[in-house]
mmCIF file of C-alpha atoms in Angstrom:
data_model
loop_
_atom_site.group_PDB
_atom_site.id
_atom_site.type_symbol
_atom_site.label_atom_id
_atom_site.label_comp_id
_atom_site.label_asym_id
_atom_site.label_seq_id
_atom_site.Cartn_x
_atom_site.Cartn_y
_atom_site.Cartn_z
ATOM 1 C CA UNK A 4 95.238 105.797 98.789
ATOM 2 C CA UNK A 5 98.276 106.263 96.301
ATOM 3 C CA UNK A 6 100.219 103.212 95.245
ATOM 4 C CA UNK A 7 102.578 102.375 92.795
ATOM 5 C CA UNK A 8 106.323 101.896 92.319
ATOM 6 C CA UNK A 9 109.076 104.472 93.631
ATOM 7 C CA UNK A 10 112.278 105.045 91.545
ATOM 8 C CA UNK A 11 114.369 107.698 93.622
ATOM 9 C CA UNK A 12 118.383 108.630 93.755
ATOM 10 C CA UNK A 13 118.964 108.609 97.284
ATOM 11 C CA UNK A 14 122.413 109.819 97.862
ATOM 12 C CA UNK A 15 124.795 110.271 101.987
ATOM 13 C CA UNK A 16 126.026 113.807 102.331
ATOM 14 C CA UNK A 17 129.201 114.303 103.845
ATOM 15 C CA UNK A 18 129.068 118.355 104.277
ATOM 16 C CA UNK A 19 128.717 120.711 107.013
ATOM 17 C CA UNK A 20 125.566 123.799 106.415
ATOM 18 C CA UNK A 21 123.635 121.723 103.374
ATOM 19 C CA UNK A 22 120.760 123.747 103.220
ATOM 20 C CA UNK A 23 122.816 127.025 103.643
ATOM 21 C CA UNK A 24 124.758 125.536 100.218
ATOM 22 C CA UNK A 25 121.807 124.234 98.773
ATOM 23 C CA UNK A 26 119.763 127.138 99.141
ATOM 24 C CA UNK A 27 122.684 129.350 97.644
ATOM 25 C CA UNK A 28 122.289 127.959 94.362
ATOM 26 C CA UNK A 29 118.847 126.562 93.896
ATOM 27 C CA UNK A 30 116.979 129.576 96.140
ATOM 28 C CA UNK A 31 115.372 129.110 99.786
ATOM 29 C CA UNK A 32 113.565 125.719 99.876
ATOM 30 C CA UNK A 33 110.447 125.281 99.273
ATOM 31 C CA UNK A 34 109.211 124.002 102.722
ATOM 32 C CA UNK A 35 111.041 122.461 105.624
ATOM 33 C CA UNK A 36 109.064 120.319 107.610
ATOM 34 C CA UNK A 37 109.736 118.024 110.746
ATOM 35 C CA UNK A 38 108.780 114.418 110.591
ATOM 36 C CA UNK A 39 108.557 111.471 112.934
ATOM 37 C CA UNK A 40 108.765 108.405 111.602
ATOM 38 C CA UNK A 41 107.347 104.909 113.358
ATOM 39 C CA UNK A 42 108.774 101.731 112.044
ATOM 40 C CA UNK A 43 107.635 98.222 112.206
ATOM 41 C CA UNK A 44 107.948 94.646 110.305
ATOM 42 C CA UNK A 45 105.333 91.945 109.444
ATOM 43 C CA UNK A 46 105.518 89.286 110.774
ATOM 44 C CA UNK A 47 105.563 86.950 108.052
ATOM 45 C CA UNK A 48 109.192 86.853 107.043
ATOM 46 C CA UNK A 49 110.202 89.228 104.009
ATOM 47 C CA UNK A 50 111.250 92.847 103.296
ATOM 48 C CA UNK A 51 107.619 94.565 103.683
ATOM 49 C CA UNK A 52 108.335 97.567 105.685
ATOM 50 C CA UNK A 53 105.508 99.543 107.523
ATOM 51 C CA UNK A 54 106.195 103.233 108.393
ATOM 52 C CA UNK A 55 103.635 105.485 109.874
ATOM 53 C CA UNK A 56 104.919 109.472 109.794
ATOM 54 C CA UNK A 57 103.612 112.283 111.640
ATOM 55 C CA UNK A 58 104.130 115.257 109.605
ATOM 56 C CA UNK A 59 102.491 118.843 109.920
ATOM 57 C CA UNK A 60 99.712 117.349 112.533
ATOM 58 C CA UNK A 61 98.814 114.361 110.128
ATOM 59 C CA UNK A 62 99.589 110.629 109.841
ATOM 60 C CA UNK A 63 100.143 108.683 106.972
ATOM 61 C CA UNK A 64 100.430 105.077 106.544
ATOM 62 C CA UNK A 65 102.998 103.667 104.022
ATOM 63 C CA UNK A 66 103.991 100.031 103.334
ATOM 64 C CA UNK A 67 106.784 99.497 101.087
ATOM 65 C CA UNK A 68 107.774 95.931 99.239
ATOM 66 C CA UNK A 69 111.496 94.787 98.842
ATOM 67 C CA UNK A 70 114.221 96.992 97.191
ATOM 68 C CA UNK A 71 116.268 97.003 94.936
ATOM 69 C CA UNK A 72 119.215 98.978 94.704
ATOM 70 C CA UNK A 73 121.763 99.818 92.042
ATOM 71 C CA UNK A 74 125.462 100.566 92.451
ATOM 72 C CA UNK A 75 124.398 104.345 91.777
ATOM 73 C CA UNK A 76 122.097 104.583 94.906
ATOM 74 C CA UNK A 77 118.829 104.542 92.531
ATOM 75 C CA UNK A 78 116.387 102.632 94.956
ATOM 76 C CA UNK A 79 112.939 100.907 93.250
ATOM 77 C CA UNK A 80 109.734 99.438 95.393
ATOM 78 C CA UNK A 81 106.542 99.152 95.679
ATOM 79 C CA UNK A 82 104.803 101.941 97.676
ATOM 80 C CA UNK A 83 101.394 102.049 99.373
ATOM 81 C CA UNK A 84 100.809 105.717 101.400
ATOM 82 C CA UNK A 85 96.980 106.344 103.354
ATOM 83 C CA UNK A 86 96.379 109.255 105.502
ATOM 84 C CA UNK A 87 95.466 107.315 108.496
ATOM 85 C CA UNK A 88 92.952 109.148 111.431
ATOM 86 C CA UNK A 89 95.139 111.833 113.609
ATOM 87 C CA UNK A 90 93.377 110.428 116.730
ATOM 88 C CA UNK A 91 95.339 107.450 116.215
ATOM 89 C CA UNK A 92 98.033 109.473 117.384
ATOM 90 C CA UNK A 93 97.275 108.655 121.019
ATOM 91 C CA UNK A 94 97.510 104.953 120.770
ATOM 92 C CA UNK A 95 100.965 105.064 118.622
ATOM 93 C CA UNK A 96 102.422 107.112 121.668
ATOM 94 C CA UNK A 97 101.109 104.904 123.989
ATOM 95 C CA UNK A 98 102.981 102.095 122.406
ATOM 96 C CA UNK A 99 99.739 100.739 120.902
ATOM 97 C CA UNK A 100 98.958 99.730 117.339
ATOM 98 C CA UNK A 101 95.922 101.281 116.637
ATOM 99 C CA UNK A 102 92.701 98.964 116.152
ATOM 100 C CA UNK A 103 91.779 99.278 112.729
ATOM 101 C CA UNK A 104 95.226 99.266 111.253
ATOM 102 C CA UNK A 105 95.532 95.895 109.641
ATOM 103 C CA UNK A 106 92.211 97.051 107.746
ATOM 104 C CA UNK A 107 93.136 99.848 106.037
ATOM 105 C CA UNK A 108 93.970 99.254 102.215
ATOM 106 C CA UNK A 109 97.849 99.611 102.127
ATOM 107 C CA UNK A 110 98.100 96.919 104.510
ATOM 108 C CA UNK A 111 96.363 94.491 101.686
ATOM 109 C CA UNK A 112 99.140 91.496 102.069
ATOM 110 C CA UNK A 113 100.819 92.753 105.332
ATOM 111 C CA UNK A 114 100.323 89.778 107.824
ATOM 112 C CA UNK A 115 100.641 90.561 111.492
ATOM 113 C CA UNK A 116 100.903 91.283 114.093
ATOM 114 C CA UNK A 117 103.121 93.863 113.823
ATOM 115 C CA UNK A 118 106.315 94.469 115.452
ATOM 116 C CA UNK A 119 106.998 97.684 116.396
ATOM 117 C CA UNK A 120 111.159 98.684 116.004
ATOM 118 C CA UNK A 121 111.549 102.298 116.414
ATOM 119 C CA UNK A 122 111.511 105.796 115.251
ATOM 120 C CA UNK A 123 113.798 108.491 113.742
ATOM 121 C CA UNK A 124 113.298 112.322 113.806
ATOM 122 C CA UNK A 125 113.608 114.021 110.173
ATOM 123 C CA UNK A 126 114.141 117.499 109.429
ATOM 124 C CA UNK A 127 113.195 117.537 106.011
ATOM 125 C CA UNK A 128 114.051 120.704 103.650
ATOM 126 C CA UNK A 129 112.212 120.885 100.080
ATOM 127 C CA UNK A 130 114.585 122.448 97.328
ATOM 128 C CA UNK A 131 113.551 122.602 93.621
ATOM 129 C CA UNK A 132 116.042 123.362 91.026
ATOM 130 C CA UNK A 133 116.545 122.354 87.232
ATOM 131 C CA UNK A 134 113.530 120.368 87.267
ATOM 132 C CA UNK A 135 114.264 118.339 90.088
ATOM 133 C CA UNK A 136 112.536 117.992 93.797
ATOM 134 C CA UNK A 137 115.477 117.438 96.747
ATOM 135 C CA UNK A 138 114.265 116.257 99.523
ATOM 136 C CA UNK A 139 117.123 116.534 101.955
ATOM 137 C CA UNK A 140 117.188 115.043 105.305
ATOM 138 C CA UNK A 141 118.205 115.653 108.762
ATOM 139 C CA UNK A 142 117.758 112.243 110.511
ATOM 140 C CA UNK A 143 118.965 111.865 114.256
ATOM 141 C CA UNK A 144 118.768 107.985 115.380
ATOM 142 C CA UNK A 145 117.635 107.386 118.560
ATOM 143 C CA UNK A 146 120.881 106.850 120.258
ATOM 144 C CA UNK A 147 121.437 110.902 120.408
ATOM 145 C CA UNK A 148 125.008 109.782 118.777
ATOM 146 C CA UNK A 149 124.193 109.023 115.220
ATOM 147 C CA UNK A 150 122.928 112.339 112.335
ATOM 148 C CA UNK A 151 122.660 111.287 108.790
ATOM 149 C CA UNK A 152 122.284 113.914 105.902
ATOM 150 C CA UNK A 153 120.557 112.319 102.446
ATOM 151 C CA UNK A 154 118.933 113.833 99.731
ATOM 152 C CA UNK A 155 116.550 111.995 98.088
ATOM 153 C CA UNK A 156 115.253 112.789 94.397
ATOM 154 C CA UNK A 157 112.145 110.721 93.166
ATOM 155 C CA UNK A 158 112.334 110.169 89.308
ATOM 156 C CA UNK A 159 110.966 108.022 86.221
ATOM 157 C CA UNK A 160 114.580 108.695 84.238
ATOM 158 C CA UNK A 161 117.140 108.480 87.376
ATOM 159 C CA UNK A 162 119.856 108.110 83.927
ATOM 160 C CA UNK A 163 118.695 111.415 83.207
ATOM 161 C CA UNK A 164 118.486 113.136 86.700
ATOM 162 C CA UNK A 165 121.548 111.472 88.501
ATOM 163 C CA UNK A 166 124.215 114.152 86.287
ATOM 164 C CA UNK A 167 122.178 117.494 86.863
ATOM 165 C CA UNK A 168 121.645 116.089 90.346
ATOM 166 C CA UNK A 169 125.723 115.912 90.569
ATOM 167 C CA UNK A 170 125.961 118.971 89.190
ATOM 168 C CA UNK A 171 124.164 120.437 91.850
ATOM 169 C CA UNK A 172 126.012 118.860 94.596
ATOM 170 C CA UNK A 173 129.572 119.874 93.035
ATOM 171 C CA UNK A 174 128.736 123.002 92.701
ATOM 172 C CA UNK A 175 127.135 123.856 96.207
ATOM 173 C CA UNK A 176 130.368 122.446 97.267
ATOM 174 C CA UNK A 177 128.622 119.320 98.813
ATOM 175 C CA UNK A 178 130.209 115.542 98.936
ATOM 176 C CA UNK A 179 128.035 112.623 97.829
ATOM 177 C CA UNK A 180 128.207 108.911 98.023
ATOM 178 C CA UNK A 181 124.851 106.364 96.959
ATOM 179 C CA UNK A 182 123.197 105.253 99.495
ATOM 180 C CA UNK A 183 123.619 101.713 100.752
ATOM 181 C CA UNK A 184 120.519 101.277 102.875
ATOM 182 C CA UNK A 185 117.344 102.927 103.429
ATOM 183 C CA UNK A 186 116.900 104.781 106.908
ATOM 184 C CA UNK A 187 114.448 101.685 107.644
ATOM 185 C CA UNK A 188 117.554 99.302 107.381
#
């Protein structure tokens, strides 16, 4: 289990063909992977979210504490992620929680039950340039109406990363605004 506190820029794109601009100036990503994401809440009031992803025929379990957020779209938490048993699979799309859940070490703190609120389909491309890792998203909401683009860049010095980060997008020819909310909100 890996825990510890994430500082990332998360930033909206508003362009058509991102990867296609991305990938003409950083190179072809690294990997592009499709996630599912399953969200649910505690049920002791608070802003502890619970998110278990299938990605790549695994599960992982990760429960972040409350945000904060600056003006610039730099996001800080607390982050707990455990690889979780793939059998578990079943019960999650059966609608179950899986026994054994509320057990696990991540969920130290997490009171439940839990309340199960949804998923959201990523396409998730990896692209490394200048010392940076862009992970840049594809979400569709489950309404079939609603596709965000975000790119997300996980850093100790976001001061330092947020201007080469820029540069990037300006010069692939991509618009960027910081994110308000996470995709769990």
């Amino acid at each position: 289990m890996a825990t510890g506190i994430e500082t990332e820029i998360k930033l909206t794109l508003h362009s058509e063909n991102i990867p296609e601009k991305l990938r003409a100036i950083t190179g072809p990503a690294v990997t592009r992977v499709e996630q599912l994401n399953r969200y649910f809440r505690s049920s002791s009031p608070g802003e502890t979210m619970v998110r278990i992803r299938e990605e790549s025929g695994g599960l992982v379990l990760t429960v972040k504490g409350p945000t904060t957020t600056t003006e610039g779209g730099v996001f800080s938490r607390t982050e707990s992620n455990e690889a979780i048993p793939p059998e578990w699979l079943f019960q999650l799309q059966a609608g179950e929680i899986p026994e054994g859940l509320m057990s696990l070490e991540a969920m130290a703190g997490v009171e439940g039950p839990l309340l199960y609120l949804g998923s959201l389909r990523n396409t998730r491309w990896l692209f490394q340039h200048q010392g940076l890792n862009l992970e840049v998203d594809r979400t569709e909401f489950p309404d079939g109406d609603r596709v965000d683009w975000e790119v997300e860049v996980e850093t100790e010095s976001p001061v330092e990363a947020a201007p080469i980060l820029d540069a990037i997008l300006t010069i692939a020819g991509i618009e960027a605004t910081p994110s308000r909310q996470s995709k769990f909100q």
